[in-house]
Amino acid sequence: MIEYKLSTMPSGNASENRSKNRQGQPVRQNFIGSNQANTPVGSGDSQKRHGCNGMGPTADTGANAPHQQKLGGSNDCRRYAENKGRPGAPDARAQEKWIAGKPVEQVEAQCADDQRNGEMNAHGVNRMTGNGDCRRDVVLGDFLNDRTGIVFGFAHFASRGCASVATATLKRLRLFLTPFVLLALTACTGPLSTLEPAGPSASLIATLWWVMLAGSAVLFLLVMALLTMAYLRPGFGSNVPAMKWVLYGGLVMPVIVLTALVGYALVVGERILAHPGTAETRVGAHGQMWHWTFTYPDYPEIGETDVLHIPVGQPIDVIVTAEDVIHSFWVPRLAGKIDAIPGHENVVRIEADRVGVYNGVCAEFCGAGHTEMRFAVVAHEPEDYPAALLEAAQ
Amino acid sequence: MSLPETSLPKSPIALHKALDKVWGSGKGWQRFSAVNHTVIGKRFMVTALIFFAIGGVLAMLIRAQLATSGTAFVGPEIYNQIFTMHGTVMMFLFAIPMLEGLGIYLLPKMLGARDLAFPRITAFGYWCYLFGGTIIVLSMVFGVAPDSGWFMYTPLSSNVYTPGINADVWLLGVTFVEISAITAAVEITVSILKFRAPGMSLNRMPIFGWYMLVTALMMIVGFPPLILGSILLEVERAFDLPFFDPTRGGDPLLWQHLFWLFGHPEVYIIFLPAAGALSTIIPVFAQRPLIGYRAIIIAIVALAFLSFGLWVHHMFTVGIPHLALAFFSAASAIVAIPTAVQIFAWLATLAHGKPRFDVPMLYIVGFFIVFVLGGLTGVMLAMVPFNWQAHDSYFVVAHLHYVLVGGFVFPMLAAIYYWMPHVTGRQCVHRISVPAFWLIFIGFNLTFFLMHLTGLMGMPRRIYTYPSAFGWDWLNLLSSVGGFLLTMGFALVATDMILQFNFGRQFGRNPWKAGSLEWAMPTKPTSYNFASLPEIDRRADNLDVGRIAPELAAGKGYLGFVREGRMETIGVDMTTGKLEHVALLPNSSYLPLISAILTGGAVLSMLFSLYWLALILAFCVVGSFVVWSQTNVIKPNIGLLDVGRGEKLPPHTEVDGPVSWWANVFALLANGTLFASLLFGTIYNWLVAPNWPPQEIYTPGWLELGATAGFVLAGAIGPLIVRVNRNGGPFIVPMAVLAIVYLVTLALLGIALAAMPDPRGHAHLATTLMLLGYGALHCFIGLVFLLNAAIKIARGYIVHGALLELRIAQLWHVYTAVTGIVAVAMVLLMPYLIGLLERTP
């Protein structure tokens, strides 16, 4: 089997070569979706929403103060982020520990070191976007934009209400709710959390999830209410003819709900898809027991890296291949996963909204080293990207 | 034939003694010869529960390992064995045998028959399951348990990346168990269709019968793709013939298609019998008949069809075009509708009735909560974009446990508490049943509800440890705590069962006031079920059990006597339930055990690569089946037999469609699905796999054309034998001709196979070998059929007009002809198809 080394080929020809000749190279191209033109995924609104997200990994030691302000509906978060979040700028408050986040340049330097040392495993554990509290506020900020308003809307109303109306009752309500909202949000965040999206694809899917969760909650409560009523008030259902129960509950309701849901999901899927020719950058991800190597067909002079470097704010098509057994490429905060299958070539589109380090894992069981097959994606400002790549390749 | 002396009315006690002498299974060593469905059904369920306990211990090890981050309890090698075995044991050694056991135990009792159609096959299936399961579980003791996941994805499970015998244990052990499952499925299907109480037309059948019928048919069609996949993968591992190897024209995705073609219907195969139990139990506790009997039947038939059209939703991330995924996504969503129909039919039954509470109802409420949640997350996972995130994460682990535990374990616990009094003759005393339920319910939800979030926070499946930085610690710790609560609950249930078995309160008839036939018999049940068989005049889940039971015990129904020491039950017309024939069943026998031991020996020989020994043992297995056929033979030309109540019926050997004929039809349906899967594999690799066209193309010649002629002749002569026999001609002549045709075809195919280029070079050659080999194997078995018939002719059992054996063999000959012609045609067509490939750029 011929190894997949895009870096050794002229960038433009790589894919044509592969698809033409099945005999020579055991790879078949498997572009998802049709050829239709499509508006760029993750358009303006998504970036706008993340207005305060353009920060590097941050470390915030004064954790609690910003929280409460944010819940009060203040815009401090944005200012805060703008002040300190100039991408790549050294952060005065950055701590020594990586887990709290490091300025991107330092991270990259370390990436290069690791690459030389071949210590892949360390990435997954220690390197991630800063887990500073401000980002949690960002999540709240997203709720303000109705992204997930259905579920957490009540919290939002409660918190905004107390900032403007400031009645005693609402204050008490706010005091009561704040810890719960914070807990719920803390519970959902994490370096691999699909519920803390950092790119348009992951954001769309997270929204889909919250919508489905809300709908499911309603349906579940409906069934439970009927079941409870059957016991609390025996015979309560005999007003409704027997077959109407089955007709409305078993047929009409699911048909309506499912039609709407399938349509919605189809639209979301089409927006996420890697439609051929609409991505500005292509990178290769090659899975091998048990590590990933990344290649850059657009930058033929760059060799393989074991950290994936991407520019922020633009869709990137990752061409995923495998050397030996099936692996799966998954960066939960950026997009869904795609399998790396020997003999096949799959494409997944990722995009990061802000500079940072994003963790990835192998999601398909691939033997004894499956657990350790993690990797990191570093997102750079587009203008810094070529330099960062050159540095990474050294 | 004159009225037998024994048919004279007797006292119920005398009748009981006479029947039990014929039907009883014997004590001591004779237990190994038992073929009675009550005995075998209980054995199936107890064995399945033991495997459930083993699978549960494995789950505890998983939870112990994952309780905290960075645990050093076990390393990845052991962990991989543990989770692979947990999945394998729970799916193949617990769930499927448990539902088979339930069906085997209950069906004849519910349908008003004395046994299943093939008592010896029931026993054989049990021994195969026991031996196969033991091989799989023992491999753990020796540290060579399968470790490639219960889904065995290639290339990881190929001998390049899993060189030990671990994967072979899985492939051979599971195939062994699956074959036993298919025999049980065929038997259950024909038993439901033919062995019912007179008057029980299909639309009077208790709803559980419908559920089991649909389930069994799904097993017949659903299991062969996996059996074929396992055979191909084992051949690839053992003999290096590529089917899934992408470097030699195979494709790892072919395995996934074959696996999930089985794997998805499997989920419904597990769910449906449990739903059948619910549909039986809920009306009893709602104290009114089931609402939507017909709607439910339509729903489950629709479910069965749909479930074969959505296997791809396990493969949303393999790179299939989005629009194709959208189709399977919609199909997966639609499957929620038949399920919703059932849920609302049950809710309506409860809402229209006067529900009362007892321990089974506790588990049913638990079922509603857990299963509805599982169904909702199932719809979420059917949405392609969400699936891209959630697939292979702990979200799926949570979902599948909600569906399988909610849809199978909770209903099974309800069923155990509901039917346990039937098995033991004792009622449960509530003391620990209720706390056991709460431990299970709370433990389950604590364990698995949180896993939804664990998955959304990015924890992938099948990792043996995780760093604390990812924020999964508290979730996993709570899941582990929940897991141990769950285990305590199951331990309490086990204790409860033992207590009930020994100290439960004895009761009169029909403790739940149910309306189905299984309660119209002594409990615990007698070996013969009913002292005489009832006539059914209404839907058989709404009967007056209190009136029927004593009449049956007094011998006032059909067959209320013993004739010539034979086991007899009534066969009816499939749809109308009208009296059709008397089925004469074989008595207790050690043959099933002997055949199963020989089969197990063949499997073990293959496991240790002793292929010649395996071949010899395989011949012994075939030989033992000939011996089966030659024992308990029924004499020709018996004529009409008295069945009581003034009716006379022919024995099963003298009617057109007895169970044995239908069983062969369904067995060939399973075989045909296997063959279709092989064709699918051939075409799939040609169409999709990398490294095509092959460098060496097999061009068939006169050998294959000769074989085609042989198959055409076999298809013509098979029916001719029957026609000549019916017309009183010398039917031995066409039989001899057919034997020669088979021998010549075998020789031609043998030469063709021997002259083939090395099939290890490319999937094209390997599949060609399998196709021709399939034809050859069927010729060989056709010869065995002819040999068996020849012996019976010599022994005077097949005479003019004794058509049954010949008609069953005719099915085989025609099937061999059709599949043989298609197989050879496929081989002839391949060079042309490969030519097409070369022409496309």
Short mmCIF file of C-alpha atoms in Angstrom, two decimals, chain B residues 425-797:
data_model
loop_
_atom_site.label_atom_id
_atom_site.label_comp_id
_atom_site.label_asym_id
_atom_site.label_seq_id
_atom_site.Cartn_x
_atom_site.Cartn_y
_atom_site.Cartn_z
CA GLY B 425 -46.09 -23.08 40.89
CA ARG B 426 -45.36 -20.53 43.59
CA GLN B 427 -46.14 -16.84 43.96
CA CYS B 428 -43.66 -14.20 44.92
CA VAL B 429 -43.77 -12.62 48.32
CA HIS B 430 -43.24 -8.92 47.91
CA ARG B 431 -40.65 -8.25 50.56
CA ILE B 432 -37.62 -7.74 48.39
CA SER B 433 -39.18 -7.45 44.93
CA VAL B 434 -39.97 -3.78 45.41
CA PRO B 435 -36.62 -2.56 46.80
CA ALA B 436 -34.96 -4.64 44.07
CA PHE B 437 -36.92 -2.72 41.45
CA TRP B 438 -35.95 0.65 42.90
CA LEU B 439 -32.29 -0.29 43.06
CA ILE B 440 -32.39 -1.38 39.43
CA PHE B 441 -34.36 1.65 38.28
CA ILE B 442 -32.31 4.26 40.13
CA GLY B 443 -29.03 2.47 39.49
CA PHE B 444 -29.76 2.19 35.80
CA ASN B 445 -30.68 5.82 35.31
CA LEU B 446 -27.77 7.07 37.39
CA THR B 447 -25.41 4.98 35.31
CA PHE B 448 -26.68 5.72 31.88
CA PHE B 449 -28.53 9.03 31.96
CA LEU B 450 -25.30 10.83 32.71
CA MET B 451 -23.57 9.04 29.86
CA HIS B 452 -25.55 11.16 27.40
CA LEU B 453 -23.69 14.17 28.74
CA THR B 454 -20.38 12.29 28.96
CA GLY B 455 -20.71 11.60 25.26
CA LEU B 456 -21.66 15.13 24.32
CA MET B 457 -18.62 16.28 26.26
CA GLY B 458 -16.57 14.29 23.81
CA MET B 459 -15.76 11.00 25.50
CA PRO B 460 -15.28 8.43 22.73
CA ARG B 461 -16.24 4.80 23.23
CA ARG B 462 -13.80 2.00 23.98
CA ILE B 463 -11.07 4.04 25.59
CA TYR B 464 -9.64 2.32 28.64
CA THR B 465 -8.79 5.47 30.54
CA TYR B 466 -8.91 9.24 30.28
CA PRO B 467 -7.07 12.21 31.73
CA SER B 468 -8.83 14.35 34.28
CA ALA B 469 -8.42 17.47 32.14
CA PHE B 470 -11.39 16.63 29.95
CA GLY B 471 -13.95 17.14 32.70
CA TRP B 472 -15.41 13.63 32.55
CA ASP B 473 -14.40 12.56 36.04
CA TRP B 474 -17.54 13.33 38.02
CA LEU B 475 -19.79 11.91 35.32
CA ASN B 476 -17.90 8.65 35.17
CA LEU B 477 -17.68 8.34 38.91
CA LEU B 478 -21.43 8.76 39.28
CA SER B 479 -22.02 6.29 36.43
CA SER B 480 -19.87 3.75 38.23
CA VAL B 481 -21.72 4.29 41.49
CA GLY B 482 -25.00 3.80 39.59
CA GLY B 483 -23.61 0.65 38.02
CA PHE B 484 -22.96 -0.88 41.38
CA LEU B 485 -26.45 0.03 42.60
CA LEU B 486 -27.80 -1.67 39.49
CA THR B 487 -25.80 -4.79 40.26
CA MET B 488 -27.14 -4.86 43.81
CA GLY B 489 -30.64 -4.64 42.35
CA PHE B 490 -30.02 -7.63 40.08
CA ALA B 491 -28.51 -9.56 42.97
CA LEU B 492 -31.69 -8.89 44.93
CA VAL B 493 -33.84 -10.08 42.03
CA ALA B 494 -31.79 -13.29 41.85
CA THR B 495 -32.26 -13.77 45.59
CA ASP B 496 -35.95 -13.08 45.19
CA MET B 497 -36.21 -15.77 42.50
CA ILE B 498 -34.44 -18.33 44.66
CA LEU B 499 -36.65 -17.48 47.63
CA GLN B 500 -39.77 -17.69 45.52
CA PHE B 501 -38.67 -20.99 44.05
CA ASN B 502 -38.19 -22.49 47.49
CA PHE B 503 -40.54 -20.69 49.81
CA GLY B 504 -43.10 -18.94 47.60
CA ARG B 505 -46.77 -19.17 48.40
CA GLN B 506 -48.56 -21.91 46.49
CA PHE B 507 -51.66 -20.84 44.66
CA GLY B 508 -54.71 -22.10 42.88
CA ARG B 509 -55.09 -21.71 39.15
CA ASN B 510 -54.49 -18.46 37.23
CA PRO B 511 -53.20 -16.05 39.89
CA TRP B 512 -53.28 -12.94 37.65
CA LYS B 513 -56.78 -13.64 36.24
CA ALA B 514 -55.31 -13.84 32.78
CA GLY B 515 -57.25 -14.97 29.71
CA SER B 516 -54.63 -16.90 27.78
CA LEU B 517 -54.24 -20.64 27.42
CA GLU B 518 -50.95 -21.08 29.28
CA TRP B 519 -52.88 -20.62 32.52
CA ALA B 520 -55.45 -23.29 31.58
CA MET B 521 -53.09 -26.05 32.67
CA PRO B 522 -51.65 -27.28 35.93
CA THR B 523 -48.90 -25.00 37.30
CA LYS B 524 -46.16 -25.87 37.43
CA PRO B 525 -46.76 -27.28 33.98
CA THR B 526 -46.95 -30.94 33.16
CA SER B 527 -44.67 -32.44 30.55
CA TYR B 528 -47.54 -32.76 28.05
CA ASN B 529 -49.04 -29.27 28.76
CA PHE B 530 -52.69 -30.15 28.16
CA ALA B 531 -54.33 -33.47 28.98
CA SER B 532 -56.50 -32.75 25.96
CA LEU B 533 -56.42 -29.92 23.42
CA PRO B 534 -59.05 -27.16 23.41
CA GLU B 535 -61.29 -25.89 20.62
CA ILE B 536 -60.92 -22.09 20.39
CA ASP B 537 -63.90 -19.95 19.39
CA ARG B 538 -62.68 -16.43 20.16
CA ARG B 539 -59.47 -14.43 20.41
CA ALA B 540 -57.24 -16.55 22.56
CA ASP B 541 -56.15 -13.87 25.00
CA ASN B 542 -59.65 -13.39 26.35
CA LEU B 543 -60.64 -16.93 27.30
CA ASP B 544 -62.54 -18.15 30.31
CA VAL B 545 -59.59 -20.00 31.79
CA GLY B 546 -61.50 -21.05 34.87
CA ARG B 547 -64.04 -22.96 32.75
CA ILE B 548 -61.68 -24.41 30.14
CA ALA B 549 -58.96 -25.76 32.42
CA PRO B 550 -60.91 -28.47 34.25
CA GLU B 551 -62.55 -29.66 31.02
CA LEU B 552 -59.18 -30.08 29.38
CA ALA B 553 -57.77 -31.86 32.42
CA ALA B 554 -60.69 -34.27 32.28
CA GLY B 555 -59.78 -35.20 28.71
CA LYS B 556 -62.83 -33.63 27.11
CA GLY B 557 -60.86 -31.92 24.34
CA TYR B 558 -58.97 -33.42 21.41
CA LEU B 559 -56.39 -36.17 21.85
CA GLY B 560 -57.32 -36.83 25.45
CA PHE B 561 -55.58 -40.25 25.39
CA VAL B 562 -52.33 -42.04 24.61
CA ARG B 563 -51.92 -44.09 21.45
CA GLU B 564 -49.16 -46.68 20.99
CA GLY B 565 -46.85 -44.77 23.34
CA ARG B 566 -46.53 -42.00 20.76
CA MET B 567 -46.29 -38.28 21.46
CA GLU B 568 -49.12 -36.67 19.51
CA THR B 569 -50.36 -33.15 18.98
CA ILE B 570 -52.62 -31.50 16.43
CA GLY B 571 -51.53 -29.64 13.33
CA VAL B 572 -53.93 -27.09 11.90
CA ASP B 573 -54.42 -25.12 8.73
CA MET B 574 -52.08 -22.13 8.82
CA THR B 575 -54.58 -19.32 8.48
CA THR B 576 -57.97 -20.70 9.47
CA GLY B 577 -56.83 -22.95 12.29
CA LYS B 578 -59.03 -25.80 11.05
CA LEU B 579 -58.08 -29.35 12.04
CA GLU B 580 -55.57 -30.73 9.55
CA HIS B 581 -53.41 -33.56 10.82
CA VAL B 582 -52.05 -35.44 13.80
CA ALA B 583 -48.36 -34.70 14.31
CA LEU B 584 -46.43 -37.70 15.59
CA LEU B 585 -43.41 -36.40 17.50
CA PRO B 586 -40.14 -38.22 18.26
CA ASN B 587 -39.44 -39.31 21.81
CA SER B 588 -36.54 -38.37 24.06
CA SER B 589 -33.20 -39.02 22.44
CA TYR B 590 -29.47 -38.65 23.03
CA LEU B 591 -28.95 -37.91 19.32
CA PRO B 592 -29.23 -34.09 19.71
CA LEU B 593 -26.49 -34.15 22.34
CA ILE B 594 -24.26 -36.40 20.22
CA SER B 595 -24.68 -34.24 17.12
CA ALA B 596 -24.00 -31.09 19.14
CA ILE B 597 -20.84 -32.61 20.63
CA LEU B 598 -19.64 -33.54 17.13
CA THR B 599 -20.44 -30.04 15.87
CA GLY B 600 -18.62 -28.54 18.84
CA GLY B 601 -15.66 -30.78 18.09
CA ALA B 602 -15.61 -29.54 14.50
CA VAL B 603 -15.70 -25.92 15.73
CA LEU B 604 -12.88 -26.51 18.20
CA SER B 605 -10.79 -28.25 15.52
CA MET B 606 -11.19 -25.22 13.28
CA LEU B 607 -10.26 -22.97 16.20
CA PHE B 608 -6.98 -24.84 16.61
CA SER B 609 -6.43 -25.01 12.83
CA LEU B 610 -6.86 -28.81 12.68
CA TYR B 611 -8.73 -28.57 9.41
CA TRP B 612 -8.59 -32.24 8.47
CA LEU B 613 -10.03 -33.22 11.82
CA ALA B 614 -12.69 -30.54 11.38
CA LEU B 615 -13.60 -31.99 7.98
CA ILE B 616 -13.86 -35.50 9.39
CA LEU B 617 -16.03 -34.29 12.25
CA ALA B 618 -18.20 -32.34 9.82
CA PHE B 619 -18.81 -35.59 7.93
CA CYS B 620 -19.69 -37.23 11.26
CA VAL B 621 -22.22 -34.45 11.91
CA VAL B 622 -23.83 -35.07 8.53
CA GLY B 623 -23.83 -38.79 9.30
CA SER B 624 -25.49 -38.19 12.65
CA PHE B 625 -28.27 -36.26 10.96
CA VAL B 626 -28.88 -39.23 8.66
CA VAL B 627 -29.20 -41.34 11.80
CA TRP B 628 -31.74 -38.81 13.15
CA SER B 629 -33.77 -39.25 10.04
CA GLN B 630 -33.57 -43.03 10.27
CA THR B 631 -34.79 -43.27 13.88
CA ASN B 632 -38.39 -42.76 14.93
CA VAL B 633 -39.49 -43.28 11.34
CA ILE B 634 -43.20 -43.34 10.83
CA LYS B 635 -44.68 -46.23 8.93
CA PRO B 636 -46.19 -45.46 5.52
CA ASN B 637 -49.92 -45.65 4.80
CA ILE B 638 -51.31 -45.24 8.31
CA GLY B 639 -54.59 -43.71 7.19
CA LEU B 640 -56.96 -41.68 9.33
CA LEU B 641 -56.43 -41.47 13.08
CA ASP B 642 -59.08 -40.77 15.67
CA VAL B 643 -58.49 -37.54 17.58
CA GLY B 644 -61.55 -37.56 19.85
CA ARG B 645 -64.72 -35.45 19.70
CA GLY B 646 -65.74 -37.52 16.67
CA GLU B 647 -62.97 -36.28 14.38
CA LYS B 648 -60.51 -38.35 12.35
CA LEU B 649 -57.33 -36.90 10.86
CA PRO B 650 -54.40 -38.22 8.80
CA PRO B 651 -50.91 -38.35 10.33
CA HIS B 652 -48.48 -35.56 9.33
CA THR B 653 -46.65 -37.83 6.90
CA GLU B 654 -49.73 -38.05 4.73
CA VAL B 655 -50.66 -34.41 4.23
CA ASP B 656 -49.29 -31.83 1.81
CA GLY B 657 -47.86 -29.24 4.13
CA PRO B 658 -46.70 -30.68 7.46
CA VAL B 659 -44.22 -28.82 9.66
CA SER B 660 -41.21 -30.65 8.24
CA TRP B 661 -41.99 -29.47 4.71
CA TRP B 662 -42.55 -25.88 5.84
CA ALA B 663 -39.45 -25.96 8.01
CA ASN B 664 -37.40 -26.78 4.93
CA VAL B 665 -39.01 -23.91 3.07
CA PHE B 666 -37.97 -21.49 5.84
CA ALA B 667 -34.53 -23.04 6.20
CA LEU B 668 -34.01 -22.53 2.48
CA LEU B 669 -35.20 -18.96 2.90
CA ALA B 670 -32.38 -18.46 5.42
CA ASN B 671 -29.97 -20.22 3.08
CA GLY B 672 -31.15 -18.04 0.21
CA THR B 673 -30.50 -14.91 2.25
CA LEU B 674 -26.98 -16.20 2.88
CA PHE B 675 -26.51 -16.74 -0.85
CA ALA B 676 -27.91 -13.31 -1.64
CA SER B 677 -25.44 -11.83 0.82
CA LEU B 678 -22.63 -13.62 -1.01
CA LEU B 679 -23.81 -12.15 -4.31
CA PHE B 680 -24.05 -8.74 -2.64
CA GLY B 681 -20.47 -9.11 -1.42
CA THR B 682 -19.26 -10.08 -4.88
CA ILE B 683 -20.91 -7.10 -6.52
CA TYR B 684 -20.02 -4.71 -3.70
CA ASN B 685 -16.31 -5.44 -3.94
CA TRP B 686 -16.43 -5.11 -7.73
CA LEU B 687 -18.26 -1.78 -7.46
CA VAL B 688 -16.68 -0.10 -4.46
CA ALA B 689 -13.49 -1.76 -3.27
CA PRO B 690 -10.09 -0.27 -4.10
CA ASN B 691 -7.51 -2.09 -6.24
CA TRP B 692 -9.85 -3.13 -8.99
CA PRO B 693 -9.61 -4.34 -11.74
CA PRO B 694 -7.58 -7.33 -10.64
CA GLN B 695 -4.35 -8.20 -12.41
CA GLU B 696 -5.43 -11.79 -12.96
CA ILE B 697 -8.95 -12.35 -14.22
CA TYR B 698 -10.58 -15.75 -13.93
CA THR B 699 -12.10 -16.71 -17.27
CA PRO B 700 -14.54 -19.59 -16.94
CA GLY B 701 -14.69 -22.25 -19.64
CA TRP B 702 -16.40 -25.52 -20.50
CA LEU B 703 -16.14 -26.78 -16.90
CA GLU B 704 -18.49 -24.07 -15.71
CA LEU B 705 -20.81 -24.56 -18.67
CA GLY B 706 -20.92 -28.27 -17.87
CA ALA B 707 -21.73 -27.50 -14.25
CA THR B 708 -24.55 -25.20 -15.40
CA ALA B 709 -25.99 -28.07 -17.42
CA GLY B 710 -25.72 -30.25 -14.32
CA PHE B 711 -27.66 -27.74 -12.24
CA VAL B 712 -30.36 -27.46 -14.91
CA LEU B 713 -30.72 -31.24 -14.94
CA ALA B 714 -30.90 -31.40 -11.12
CA GLY B 715 -33.71 -28.84 -11.20
CA ALA B 716 -35.62 -31.02 -13.69
CA ILE B 717 -35.01 -34.42 -12.12
CA GLY B 718 -35.85 -33.39 -8.54
CA PRO B 719 -39.57 -32.87 -9.28
CA LEU B 720 -39.53 -35.87 -11.65
CA ILE B 721 -38.71 -38.24 -8.77
CA VAL B 722 -41.85 -37.15 -6.93
CA ARG B 723 -44.01 -37.39 -10.04
CA VAL B 724 -42.82 -40.90 -10.88
CA ASN B 725 -43.39 -42.01 -7.29
CA ARG B 726 -46.92 -40.60 -7.32
CA ASN B 727 -47.70 -42.33 -10.62
CA GLY B 728 -46.42 -45.65 -9.31
CA GLY B 729 -43.40 -45.80 -11.61
CA PRO B 730 -39.84 -46.88 -10.84
CA PHE B 731 -38.79 -43.70 -9.00
CA ILE B 732 -35.46 -45.23 -8.06
CA VAL B 733 -34.32 -44.66 -11.67
CA PRO B 734 -34.50 -40.82 -11.67
CA MET B 735 -32.92 -40.91 -8.22
CA ALA B 736 -29.93 -42.80 -9.57
CA VAL B 737 -29.68 -40.43 -12.54
CA LEU B 738 -29.74 -37.44 -10.23
CA ALA B 739 -26.98 -38.97 -8.12
CA ILE B 740 -24.84 -39.31 -11.25
CA VAL B 741 -25.64 -35.72 -12.28
CA TYR B 742 -24.59 -34.47 -8.86
CA LEU B 743 -21.37 -36.49 -8.95
CA VAL B 744 -20.45 -35.19 -12.40
CA THR B 745 -21.26 -31.59 -11.42
CA LEU B 746 -19.19 -31.98 -8.27
CA ALA B 747 -16.29 -33.31 -10.31
CA LEU B 748 -16.52 -30.47 -12.84
CA LEU B 749 -16.62 -27.85 -10.10
CA GLY B 750 -13.78 -29.61 -8.28
CA ILE B 751 -11.58 -29.53 -11.37
CA ALA B 752 -12.47 -25.88 -11.98
CA LEU B 753 -11.57 -24.98 -8.41
CA ALA B 754 -8.33 -26.91 -8.54
CA ALA B 755 -7.29 -25.28 -11.80
CA MET B 756 -7.99 -21.78 -10.54
CA PRO B 757 -5.16 -19.28 -10.18
CA ASP B 758 -4.15 -18.71 -6.56
CA PRO B 759 -7.29 -17.20 -4.98
CA ARG B 760 -5.20 -15.50 -2.32
CA GLY B 761 -4.19 -12.90 -4.86
CA HIS B 762 -7.39 -10.93 -5.21
CA ALA B 763 -10.93 -10.67 -3.88
CA HIS B 764 -12.23 -11.43 -7.39
CA LEU B 765 -10.66 -14.89 -7.32
CA ALA B 766 -11.61 -15.46 -3.69
CA THR B 767 -15.29 -14.70 -4.28
CA THR B 768 -15.26 -16.84 -7.43
CA LEU B 769 -14.00 -19.70 -5.31
CA MET B 770 -16.75 -19.12 -2.75
CA LEU B 771 -19.48 -19.02 -5.42
CA LEU B 772 -18.36 -22.25 -7.08
CA GLY B 773 -17.75 -23.81 -3.66
CA TYR B 774 -21.29 -22.90 -2.63
CA GLY B 775 -22.65 -24.80 -5.64
CA ALA B 776 -20.41 -27.79 -4.95
CA LEU B 777 -21.42 -27.95 -1.29
CA HIS B 778 -25.08 -28.01 -2.29
CA CYS B 779 -24.48 -30.83 -4.75
CA PHE B 780 -22.86 -32.78 -1.94
CA ILE B 781 -25.78 -32.23 0.42
CA GLY B 782 -28.13 -33.18 -2.42
CA LEU B 783 -26.28 -36.50 -2.57
CA VAL B 784 -26.80 -36.92 1.18
CA PHE B 785 -30.54 -36.41 0.65
CA LEU B 786 -30.53 -39.10 -2.03
CA LEU B 787 -28.52 -41.47 0.17
CA ASN B 788 -30.90 -40.95 3.09
CA ALA B 789 -33.90 -41.65 0.85
CA ALA B 790 -32.22 -44.76 -0.58
CA ILE B 791 -31.73 -46.18 2.91
CA LYS B 792 -35.38 -45.53 3.70
CA ILE B 793 -36.43 -47.24 0.50
CA ALA B 794 -34.33 -50.24 1.46
CA ARG B 795 -35.92 -50.25 4.92
CA GLY B 796 -39.37 -50.15 3.37
CA TYR B 797 -40.37 -46.70 4.64
#
